[in-house]
């Protein structure tokens, strides 16, 4: 059995006590966001991750430093990594999430109140998934679409390749990976679970393991 702990948070204010958690590269990334809410989501993801992981490692949050070097271009906007622990950050709207485990994990949260027009559905879902969606009552379709989206993105994020894996290459049956035409994901070594990020949001977590996955969800607030 593999344990995976998920924490949910709301955007923190940009106060010195939180900003002190960011290293110079992270300060630069925060400053590059033009919208204040984007800055706060980025800040919150890093403060949440550093605080939770510091607790596990028995060090101060300010002492935790991530390597987020992008494997494609070398800039510091890739999947953050810390030796000895696996984790994944996601943010959407007023929700910021962190998943922590001992095996590679991918977390995704999405607001389910956005529009999902036909072209977006065709971009993300394959034929069988679209048929499942079409059988649902109209008022459930958008929310279910974003559940599918979050499952697929969680899977991609677990591999560290993100959207480099085409959404269409993944076939799901509910919260189960049935098939992936991309070599990075094998149903035999992949686990997926739906999450509960609260009303107006959909979320999922994926783990690369053959073991059963046990997920716990908690709310995080700064002390
Ligand atoms: C990662 C990715 C899926 C983000 O999706 P999103 O829905 O916009 O955002 P989310 O909030 O769910 O996730 C963002 C977080 O994922 C993490 N992340 C970044 N790159 C990642 C990757 N390749 N794999 C997994 N996680 C990644 C980061 O923690 C990031 O948040 P942070 O930088 O604020 O800490 C998408 O940006 C992606 O595929 N990037 C990699 C490929 C790419 O576009 N490269 C071009 C740059 S050279």
XYZ file of N, CA and C and ligand atoms in Angstrom:
717
model
N 0.849 -1.209 0.000
C 0.000 0.000 0.000
C 0.881 1.255 0.000
N 0.596 2.147 -0.929
C 1.340 3.409 -0.998
C 0.446 4.530 -0.467
N 0.986 5.323 0.450
C 0.209 6.437 1.004
C 0.492 7.714 0.223
N -0.561 8.487 0.045
C -0.417 9.790 -0.620
C -1.237 10.799 0.180
N -0.576 11.839 0.664
C -1.274 12.880 1.434
C -1.479 14.102 0.546
N -2.724 14.584 0.537
C -3.060 15.773 -0.266
C -3.489 16.889 0.675
N -2.944 18.089 0.456
C -3.355 19.271 1.230
C -3.976 20.290 0.292
N -5.059 20.914 0.749
C -5.694 22.004 0.002
C -5.533 23.302 0.761
N -5.327 24.392 0.025
C -5.176 25.701 0.655
C -5.849 26.767 -0.208
N -6.060 27.945 0.391
C -6.566 29.105 -0.348
C -5.421 30.104 -0.509
N -5.526 31.028 -1.493
C -4.377 31.924 -1.745
C -3.998 32.750 -0.519
N -2.702 32.733 -0.195
C -2.182 33.511 0.933
C -1.999 34.962 0.516
N -2.019 35.891 1.488
C -1.654 37.282 1.173
C -0.138 37.382 0.964
N 0.279 38.396 0.209
C 1.717 38.534 -0.068
C 2.405 39.304 1.065
N 2.494 38.646 2.205
C 3.095 39.269 3.385
C 4.545 38.809 3.530
N 5.402 39.654 4.172
C 6.826 39.310 4.311
C 7.058 37.925 4.911
N 6.220 37.499 5.866
C 6.470 36.201 6.511
C 6.297 35.033 5.527
N 5.480 35.215 4.473
C 5.346 34.172 3.454
C 6.384 34.363 2.345
N 6.592 35.624 1.954
C 7.561 35.911 0.882
C 8.963 35.434 1.258
N 9.245 35.379 2.567
C 10.576 34.950 3.032
C 10.872 33.498 2.673
N 9.816 32.713 2.298
C 10.038 31.311 1.919
C 10.637 31.185 0.511
N 10.512 32.227 -0.306
C 10.941 32.106 -1.707
C 12.428 32.391 -1.862
N 13.110 31.567 -2.678
C 14.513 31.849 -2.980
C 14.560 32.859 -4.148
N 15.737 33.360 -4.515
C 15.800 34.405 -5.553
C 15.150 33.987 -6.881
N 15.326 32.728 -7.297
C 14.696 32.294 -8.560
C 13.180 32.344 -8.442
N 12.670 31.923 -7.279
C 11.213 31.933 -7.063
C 10.684 33.373 -6.949
N 11.474 34.259 -6.336
C 11.067 35.676 -6.280
C 10.926 36.218 -7.703
N 11.868 35.812 -8.568
C 11.820 36.252 -9.957
C 10.580 35.743 -10.667
N 10.244 34.472 -10.444
C 9.060 33.901 -11.089
C 7.797 34.588 -10.604
N 7.719 34.824 -9.299
C 6.535 35.502 -8.754
C 6.391 36.886 -9.394
N 7.525 37.590 -9.496
C 7.499 38.947 -10.044
C 7.124 38.980 -11.518
N 7.332 37.877 -12.224
C 6.986 37.847 -13.655
C 5.490 37.725 -13.900
N 4.730 37.287 -12.882
C 3.273 37.224 -13.050
C 2.705 38.636 -12.971
N 1.895 39.018 -13.941
C 1.344 40.384 -13.944
C 0.136 40.509 -13.031
N -0.663 39.415 -12.937
C -1.876 39.468 -12.100
C -1.519 39.103 -10.661
N -2.092 39.867 -9.739
C -1.809 39.618 -8.324
C -2.239 38.204 -7.901
N -3.385 37.731 -8.423
C -3.872 36.403 -8.009
C -2.909 35.304 -8.482
N -2.285 35.505 -9.654
C -1.299 34.514 -10.120
C -0.080 34.503 -9.207
N 0.332 35.694 -8.759
C 1.469 35.776 -7.828
C 1.130 35.040 -6.531
N -0.100 35.255 -6.066
C -0.499 34.629 -4.788
C -0.626 33.119 -4.912
N -1.126 32.643 -6.060
C -1.221 31.179 -6.254
C 0.175 30.561 -6.265
N 1.101 31.196 -6.996
C 2.472 30.675 -7.045
C 3.085 30.669 -5.643
N 2.964 31.817 -4.947
C 3.521 31.935 -3.590
C 2.940 30.851 -2.678
N 1.632 30.669 -2.734
C 0.969 29.713 -1.841
C 1.429 28.286 -2.115
N 1.582 27.934 -3.391
C 2.056 26.586 -3.724
C 3.413 26.314 -3.105
N 4.302 27.308 -3.200
C 5.649 27.109 -2.671
C 5.660 27.108 -1.137
N 4.884 28.014 -0.507
C 4.854 28.056 0.965
C 4.228 26.760 1.500
N 3.132 26.331 0.889
C 2.476 25.081 1.299
C 3.446 23.907 1.179
N 4.091 23.783 0.010
C 4.992 22.640 -0.217
C 6.175 22.685 0.741
N 6.774 23.860 0.910
C 7.961 23.937 1.772
C 7.601 23.682 3.232
N 6.436 24.165 3.662
C 6.048 23.968 5.064
C 5.770 22.491 5.350
N 4.999 21.845 4.474
C 4.661 20.431 4.693
C 5.912 19.553 4.587
N 6.732 19.794 3.566
C 7.919 18.955 3.375
C 8.958 19.203 4.466
N 9.071 20.445 4.936
C 10.005 20.745 6.034
C 9.603 19.967 7.286
N 8.284 19.868 7.533
C 7.798 19.104 8.679
C 8.212 17.645 8.577
N 8.155 17.098 7.363
C 8.559 15.695 7.166
C 10.057 15.511 7.362
N 10.822 16.503 6.905
C 12.285 16.368 6.929
C 12.889 16.861 8.238
N 12.081 17.552 9.052
C 12.586 18.057 10.331
C 13.512 19.251 10.183
N 13.240 20.103 9.162
C 14.043 21.323 8.976
C 13.103 22.529 8.888
N 13.672 23.750 8.862
C 12.840 24.963 8.733
C 12.363 25.112 7.287
N 11.125 25.591 7.052
C 10.622 25.756 5.680
C 11.551 26.597 4.806
N 12.168 27.627 5.401
C 13.061 28.507 4.623
C 14.310 27.755 4.150
N 14.599 26.606 4.784
C 15.799 25.835 4.411
C 15.518 24.858 3.271
N 14.244 24.735 2.883
C 13.892 23.799 1.805
C 14.061 24.508 0.460
N 14.882 23.926 -0.414
C 15.133 24.528 -1.734
C 14.796 23.512 -2.816
N 13.965 23.946 -3.752
C 13.567 23.042 -4.848
C 14.443 23.265 -6.070
N 14.604 22.200 -6.845
C 15.181 22.328 -8.183
C 14.018 22.205 -9.165
N 13.677 23.309 -9.817
C 12.549 23.301 -10.756
C 13.036 23.526 -12.187
N 14.250 23.086 -12.465
C 14.807 23.279 -13.807
C 13.953 22.553 -14.851
N 13.520 23.275 -15.852
C 12.711 22.689 -16.930
C 13.595 21.784 -17.787
N 13.138 20.539 -18.007
C 13.946 19.592 -18.777
C 14.037 19.993 -20.248
N 13.106 20.865 -20.686
C 13.108 21.269 -22.096
C 13.999 22.473 -22.354
N 13.898 23.482 -21.484
C 14.586 24.743 -21.810
C 15.548 25.222 -20.729
N 15.585 24.536 -19.569
C 16.544 24.919 -18.524
C 16.078 26.047 -17.625
N 14.905 26.658 -17.916
C 14.408 27.744 -17.047
C 13.804 27.140 -15.763
N 13.672 27.947 -14.687
C 13.218 27.369 -13.403
C 11.698 27.263 -13.274
N 11.029 26.788 -14.352
C 9.561 26.676 -14.303
C 9.078 25.235 -14.494
N 9.972 24.258 -14.268
C 9.594 22.851 -14.424
C 8.982 22.273 -13.162
N 8.890 20.934 -13.110
C 8.336 20.270 -11.925
C 9.328 20.439 -10.775
N 8.921 21.050 -9.655
C 9.877 21.197 -8.550
C 10.244 19.852 -7.955
N 11.519 19.704 -7.601
C 12.003 18.423 -7.059
C 12.825 18.657 -5.799
N 12.763 17.659 -4.909
C 13.546 17.687 -3.670
C 13.970 16.240 -3.417
N 15.287 15.972 -3.226
C 15.717 14.586 -3.039
C 15.012 13.919 -1.854
N 14.610 12.666 -2.026
C 14.067 11.877 -0.917
C 12.560 11.936 -0.759
N 11.870 12.760 -1.554
C 10.412 12.842 -1.429
C 9.812 13.158 -2.803
N 8.597 12.645 -3.038
C 7.900 12.910 -4.304
C 6.706 13.796 -4.011
N 6.508 14.832 -4.822
C 5.369 15.724 -4.583
C 4.947 16.417 -5.869
N 3.759 17.000 -5.812
C 3.220 17.701 -6.973
C 2.339 18.846 -6.492
N 2.448 19.986 -7.184
C 1.680 21.195 -6.836
C 0.693 21.487 -7.967
N -0.500 21.985 -7.612
C -1.438 22.434 -8.634
C -2.232 23.614 -8.093
N -2.637 24.526 -8.990
C -3.479 25.643 -8.551
C -4.482 26.020 -9.618
N -5.652 26.436 -9.172
C -6.720 26.864 -10.075
C -7.703 27.705 -9.258
N -8.064 28.868 -9.780
C -9.010 29.720 -9.050
C -8.493 30.038 -7.659
N -9.308 29.718 -6.673
C -8.935 30.002 -5.278
C -8.421 28.742 -4.570
N -8.016 27.752 -5.339
C -7.595 26.491 -4.739
C -6.137 26.174 -5.108
N -5.356 25.852 -4.085
C -3.964 25.431 -4.302
C -3.816 24.075 -3.624
N -3.199 23.117 -4.306
C -3.072 21.771 -3.755
C -1.645 21.273 -3.792
N -1.380 20.339 -2.868
C -0.083 19.667 -2.802
C -0.346 18.186 -2.554
N 0.324 17.317 -3.305
C 0.283 15.871 -3.043
C 1.694 15.423 -2.707
N 1.827 14.582 -1.670
C 3.146 14.097 -1.233
C 3.085 12.574 -1.110
N 4.115 11.899 -1.615
C 4.142 10.443 -1.529
C 5.588 9.939 -1.601
N 5.726 8.621 -1.651
C 7.058 8.013 -1.773
C 7.316 7.548 -3.212
N 6.298 7.675 -4.060
C 6.444 7.320 -5.480
C 6.063 8.560 -6.303
N 6.468 8.627 -7.586
C 6.125 9.818 -8.379
C 4.616 10.059 -8.406
N 4.223 11.314 -8.110
C 2.795 11.674 -8.075
C 2.534 12.885 -8.957
N 1.297 12.981 -9.402
C 0.841 14.144 -10.153
C -0.500 14.568 -9.608
N -0.635 15.866 -9.322
C -1.885 16.406 -8.777
C -2.446 17.417 -9.755
N -3.765 17.420 -9.908
C -4.374 18.499 -10.699
C -5.690 18.925 -10.082
N -5.914 20.244 -10.040
C -7.197 20.799 -9.617
C -7.662 21.764 -10.702
N -8.957 21.753 -10.959
C -9.549 22.609 -11.991
C -10.839 23.212 -11.466
N -11.090 24.496 -11.785
C -12.424 25.042 -11.503
C -13.385 24.365 -12.476
N -14.584 24.035 -12.019
C -15.513 23.367 -12.945
C -16.634 24.309 -13.382
N -16.365 25.619 -13.247
C -17.385 26.594 -13.623
C -17.048 27.299 -14.936
N -15.912 26.901 -15.561
C -15.558 27.485 -16.860
C -16.433 26.880 -17.949
N -16.397 27.495 -19.140
C -17.140 26.919 -20.269
C -16.359 25.746 -20.841
N -17.062 24.715 -21.237
C -16.418 23.595 -21.935
C -17.148 23.434 -23.261
N -16.679 24.155 -24.306
C -17.378 24.049 -25.588
C -16.928 22.781 -26.334
N -17.596 22.527 -27.459
C -17.345 21.273 -28.187
C -15.885 21.114 -28.593
N -15.239 22.244 -28.973
C -13.851 22.108 -29.445
C -12.933 21.713 -28.297
N -13.194 22.218 -27.097
C -12.370 21.833 -25.947
C -12.595 20.354 -25.611
N -13.854 19.917 -25.678
C -14.176 18.511 -25.381
C -13.497 17.600 -26.414
N -13.535 18.006 -27.692
C -12.898 17.193 -28.737
C -11.386 17.156 -28.584
N -10.828 18.265 -28.079
C -9.370 18.338 -27.872
C -8.932 17.380 -26.752
N -9.760 17.272 -25.701
C -9.322 16.548 -24.495
C -9.766 15.090 -24.436
N -10.955 14.808 -24.937
C -11.517 13.464 -24.743
C -11.522 12.673 -26.037
N -11.333 11.369 -25.934
C -11.437 10.544 -27.132
C -12.895 10.077 -27.311
N -13.112 9.336 -28.363
C -14.477 8.982 -28.779
C -15.292 8.327 -27.654
N -14.704 7.307 -27.011
C -15.444 6.572 -25.969
C -15.786 7.478 -24.794
N -14.836 8.340 -24.413
C -15.069 9.256 -23.283
C -16.145 10.282 -23.642
N -16.114 10.746 -24.886
C -17.132 11.722 -25.322
C -18.523 11.086 -25.280
N -18.594 9.812 -25.643
C -19.899 9.124 -25.612
C -20.413 9.018 -24.180
N -19.518 8.703 -23.243
C -19.921 8.632 -21.831
C -20.465 9.981 -21.377
N -19.776 11.046 -21.774
C -20.200 12.396 -21.385
C -21.583 12.715 -21.963
N -21.807 12.287 -23.203
C -23.066 12.604 -23.882
C -24.269 11.929 -23.221
N -24.041 10.831 -22.480
C -25.179 10.137 -21.845
C -25.624 10.837 -20.551
N -24.822 11.811 -20.076
C -25.127 12.456 -18.794
C -26.154 13.575 -18.961
N -26.908 13.882 -17.883
C -27.790 15.046 -17.941
C -26.953 16.302 -18.205
N -27.512 17.267 -18.941
C -26.761 18.450 -19.375
C -26.085 19.165 -18.206
N -26.749 19.244 -17.040
C -26.175 20.017 -15.935
C -24.982 19.305 -15.280
N -24.751 18.048 -15.610
C -23.595 17.324 -15.037
C -22.403 17.281 -15.989
N -22.663 17.680 -17.258
C -21.639 17.440 -18.285
C -20.357 18.250 -18.077
N -20.498 19.554 -17.776
C -19.312 20.411 -17.667
C -18.442 19.954 -16.496
N -19.100 19.709 -15.369
C -18.368 19.289 -14.182
C -17.651 17.946 -14.419
N -18.346 17.020 -15.077
C -17.735 15.715 -15.370
C -16.585 15.861 -16.360
N -16.748 16.792 -17.320
C -15.652 17.041 -18.260
C -14.390 17.470 -17.506
N -14.544 18.396 -16.534
C -13.356 18.858 -15.807
C -12.799 17.785 -14.871
N -13.650 16.831 -14.464
C -13.114 15.688 -13.706
C -12.208 14.851 -14.620
N -12.673 14.606 -15.843
C -11.835 13.891 -16.809
C -10.528 14.641 -17.042
N -10.654 15.960 -17.225
C -9.481 16.793 -17.525
C -8.459 16.681 -16.380
N -8.962 16.799 -15.145
C -8.033 16.763 -14.002
C -7.385 15.383 -13.873
N -8.128 14.318 -14.176
C -7.521 12.978 -14.127
C -6.383 12.877 -15.144
N -6.654 13.361 -16.363
C -5.634 13.252 -17.421
C -4.417 14.104 -17.084
N -4.671 15.312 -16.569
C -3.524 16.168 -16.245
C -2.735 15.610 -15.062
N -3.415 15.022 -14.089
C -2.704 14.408 -12.954
C -1.774 13.302 -13.473
N -2.263 12.503 -14.403
C -1.446 11.425 -14.977
C -0.213 11.981 -15.677
N -0.434 13.016 -16.500
C 0.698 13.618 -17.219
C 1.705 14.215 -16.273
N 1.211 14.840 -15.201
C 2.108 15.497 -14.258
C 2.908 14.469 -13.445
N 2.329 13.301 -13.210
C 3.073 12.261 -12.477
C 4.327 11.849 -13.243
N 4.267 11.871 -14.554
C 5.429 11.477 -15.365
C 6.482 12.582 -15.420
N 6.098 13.820 -15.049
C 7.018 14.959 -15.140
C 7.038 15.593 -16.513
N 6.286 15.031 -17.461
C 6.308 15.583 -18.826
C 5.162 16.544 -19.098
N 4.161 16.550 -18.233
C 3.050 17.490 -18.389
C 2.358 17.345 -19.737
N 1.996 18.479 -20.308
C 1.180 18.473 -21.527
C 1.949 18.016 -22.770
N 3.198 17.619 -22.580
C 3.941 16.994 -23.703
C 3.276 15.665 -24.080
N 2.536 15.068 -23.128
C 1.772 13.851 -23.421
C 0.390 14.293 -23.907
N 0.005 13.960 -25.135
C -1.288 14.448 -25.636
C -2.460 13.909 -24.807
N -3.408 14.779 -24.508
C -4.593 14.366 -23.741
C -5.304 13.200 -24.422
N -5.302 13.230 -25.762
C -5.999 12.198 -26.539
C -5.318 10.828 -26.462
N -4.058 10.815 -26.021
C -3.353 9.523 -25.962
C -3.812 8.690 -24.774
N -4.547 9.342 -23.845
C -4.978 8.673 -22.612
C -6.437 8.262 -22.730
N -6.733 6.996 -22.409
C -8.124 6.535 -22.359
C -8.475 6.147 -20.938
N -9.552 6.748 -20.427
C -9.997 6.484 -19.062
C -11.345 5.791 -19.045
N -11.530 4.997 -17.974
C -12.863 4.510 -17.660
C -13.095 4.935 -16.219
N -13.878 5.981 -16.014
C -13.959 6.563 -14.678
C -12.560 6.975 -14.238
N -12.246 6.723 -12.945
C -10.925 7.101 -12.448
C -9.944 5.949 -12.613
N -9.929 5.362 -13.794
C -8.991 4.269 -14.071
C -8.367 4.461 -15.440
N -7.033 4.352 -15.480
C -6.344 4.434 -16.767
C -6.488 3.090 -17.470
N -7.136 3.124 -18.632
C -7.369 1.874 -19.380
C -6.248 1.655 -20.391
N -5.847 2.760 -21.045
C -4.847 2.633 -22.101
C -4.145 3.969 -22.294
N -2.851 3.894 -22.646
C -2.150 5.121 -23.057
C -1.236 4.764 -24.211
N -1.383 5.503 -25.306
C -0.565 5.205 -26.485
C 0.831 5.828 -26.371
N 1.053 6.627 -25.316
C 2.382 7.213 -25.073
C 3.149 6.291 -24.119
N 4.460 6.121 -24.380
C 5.222 5.134 -23.590
C 5.385 5.529 -22.126
N 5.144 6.796 -21.785
C 5.414 7.263 -20.406
C 4.416 6.726 -19.382
N 3.256 6.257 -19.845
C 2.225 5.783 -18.905
C 1.771 4.377 -19.249
N 1.862 3.487 -18.250
C 1.443 2.100 -18.423
C 0.344 1.816 -17.383
N -0.855 1.400 -17.799
C -1.927 1.161 -16.823
C -1.515 0.215 -15.692
N -0.612 -0.738 -15.984
C -0.210 -1.719 -14.962
C 0.575 -1.075 -13.827
N 1.188 0.085 -14.081
C 2.039 0.724 -13.055
C 1.529 2.124 -12.714
N 0.223 2.334 -12.901
C -0.348 3.664 -12.668
C -1.620 3.561 -11.842
N -1.724 4.406 -10.832
C -2.946 4.476 -10.008
C -3.503 5.886 -10.074
N -4.838 5.966 -9.999
C -5.509 7.259 -10.156
C -6.649 7.340 -9.145
N -6.839 8.512 -8.555
C -7.953 8.680 -7.607
C -8.558 10.071 -7.751
N -9.877 10.155 -7.669
C -10.548 11.453 -7.665
C -10.427 12.070 -6.281
N -10.420 13.404 -6.247
C -10.269 14.134 -4.985
C -11.468 15.039 -4.751
N -11.502 15.642 -3.549
C -12.599 16.548 -3.198
C -12.043 17.918 -2.791
N -11.745 18.775 -3.790
C -11.181 20.094 -3.461
C -12.245 21.104 -3.031
N -13.511 20.689 -2.931
C -14.580 21.598 -2.512
C -15.465 22.008 -3.675
N -16.572 22.685 -3.335
C -17.567 23.040 -4.351
C -16.968 23.955 -5.423
N -17.265 23.647 -6.679
C -16.768 24.479 -7.773
C -15.423 24.020 -8.312
N -14.906 22.930 -7.760
C -13.597 22.431 -8.194
C -13.647 20.933 -8.417
N -12.792 20.463 -9.303
C -12.590 19.031 -9.506
C -11.100 18.757 -9.405
N -10.750 17.595 -8.882
C -9.331 17.291 -8.731
C -9.066 15.806 -8.801
N -7.819 15.475 -9.097
C -7.405 14.065 -9.146
C -5.918 13.973 -8.839
N -5.524 12.786 -8.375
C -4.110 12.527 -8.135
C -3.741 11.202 -8.793
N -2.555 11.163 -9.389
C -2.060 9.938 -10.023
C -0.726 9.568 -9.385
N -0.465 8.270 -9.300
C 0.810 7.798 -8.744
C 1.342 6.687 -9.638
N 2.661 6.670 -9.810
C 3.288 5.639 -10.633
C 3.735 4.505 -9.724
N 2.888 3.506 -9.592
C 3.148 2.378 -8.698
C 2.264 1.190 -9.096
N 2.702 -0.012 -8.704
C 1.861 -1.196 -8.909
C 1.010 -1.460 -7.665
N 1.349 -0.782 -6.555
C 0.635 -1.009 -5.292
C -0.695 -0.267 -5.261
N -1.507 -0.672 -4.295
C -2.758 0.051 -4.063
C -2.423 1.435 -3.514
N -3.261 2.423 -3.816
C -3.010 3.797 -3.379
C -3.995 4.178 -2.280
N -3.453 4.703 -1.164
C -4.324 5.191 -0.091
C -4.148 6.709 0.018
N -5.214 7.443 -0.290
C -5.125 8.910 -0.334
C -5.848 9.506 0.868
N -5.187 10.474 1.531
C -5.871 11.243 2.575
C -5.862 12.713 2.153
N -6.974 13.417 2.419
C -7.066 14.843 2.059
C -7.238 15.678 3.320
N -6.513 16.801 3.366
C -6.566 17.701 4.522
C -6.603 19.142 4.029
N -7.122 20.016 4.890
C -7.026 21.457 4.619
C -5.835 22.005 5.365
N -5.126 22.918 4.712
C -3.945 23.539 5.321
C -4.180 25.032 5.510
N -3.899 25.513 6.721
C -3.929 26.958 6.979
C -2.662 27.323 7.735
N -2.071 28.489 7.410
C -0.821 28.843 8.102
C -1.077 29.112 9.570
N -0.097 28.789 10.425
C -0.310 29.015 11.866
C 0.071 30.461 12.209
C 2.816 21.393 -15.906
C 1.607 21.798 -16.697
C 0.806 20.540 -16.978
C 0.850 22.837 -15.859
O -0.520 22.772 -15.988
P -1.543 23.865 -15.391
O -2.888 23.238 -15.364
O -1.359 25.136 -16.118
O -1.051 24.190 -13.944
P -1.113 23.437 -12.555
O -1.411 24.499 -11.572
O -1.942 22.199 -12.512
O 0.398 22.955 -12.376
C 1.442 23.860 -12.310
C 2.521 23.263 -11.425
O 2.962 22.025 -11.948
C 4.341 21.876 -11.636
N 5.003 21.550 -12.897
C 5.652 22.355 -13.763
N 6.102 21.627 -14.818
C 5.725 20.345 -14.596
C 5.903 19.134 -15.329
N 6.556 19.085 -16.494
N 5.370 17.992 -14.814
C 4.719 18.013 -13.649
N 4.515 19.127 -12.904
C 5.020 20.284 -13.389
C 4.810 23.156 -10.967
O 4.824 22.945 -9.579
C 3.740 24.142 -11.350
O 3.448 25.112 -10.393
P 4.496 26.178 -9.831
O 5.473 26.443 -10.911
O 3.651 27.330 -9.443
O 5.104 25.491 -8.646
C 1.977 22.449 -18.049
O 2.461 23.752 -17.829
C 3.048 21.678 -18.787
O 2.760 20.677 -19.381
N 4.328 22.121 -18.742
C 5.465 21.335 -19.243
C 5.649 21.361 -20.750
C 5.807 22.734 -21.324
O 4.856 23.417 -21.626
N 7.001 23.197 -21.523
C 7.166 24.487 -22.134
C 8.143 25.328 -21.397
S 9.733 25.157 -22.114
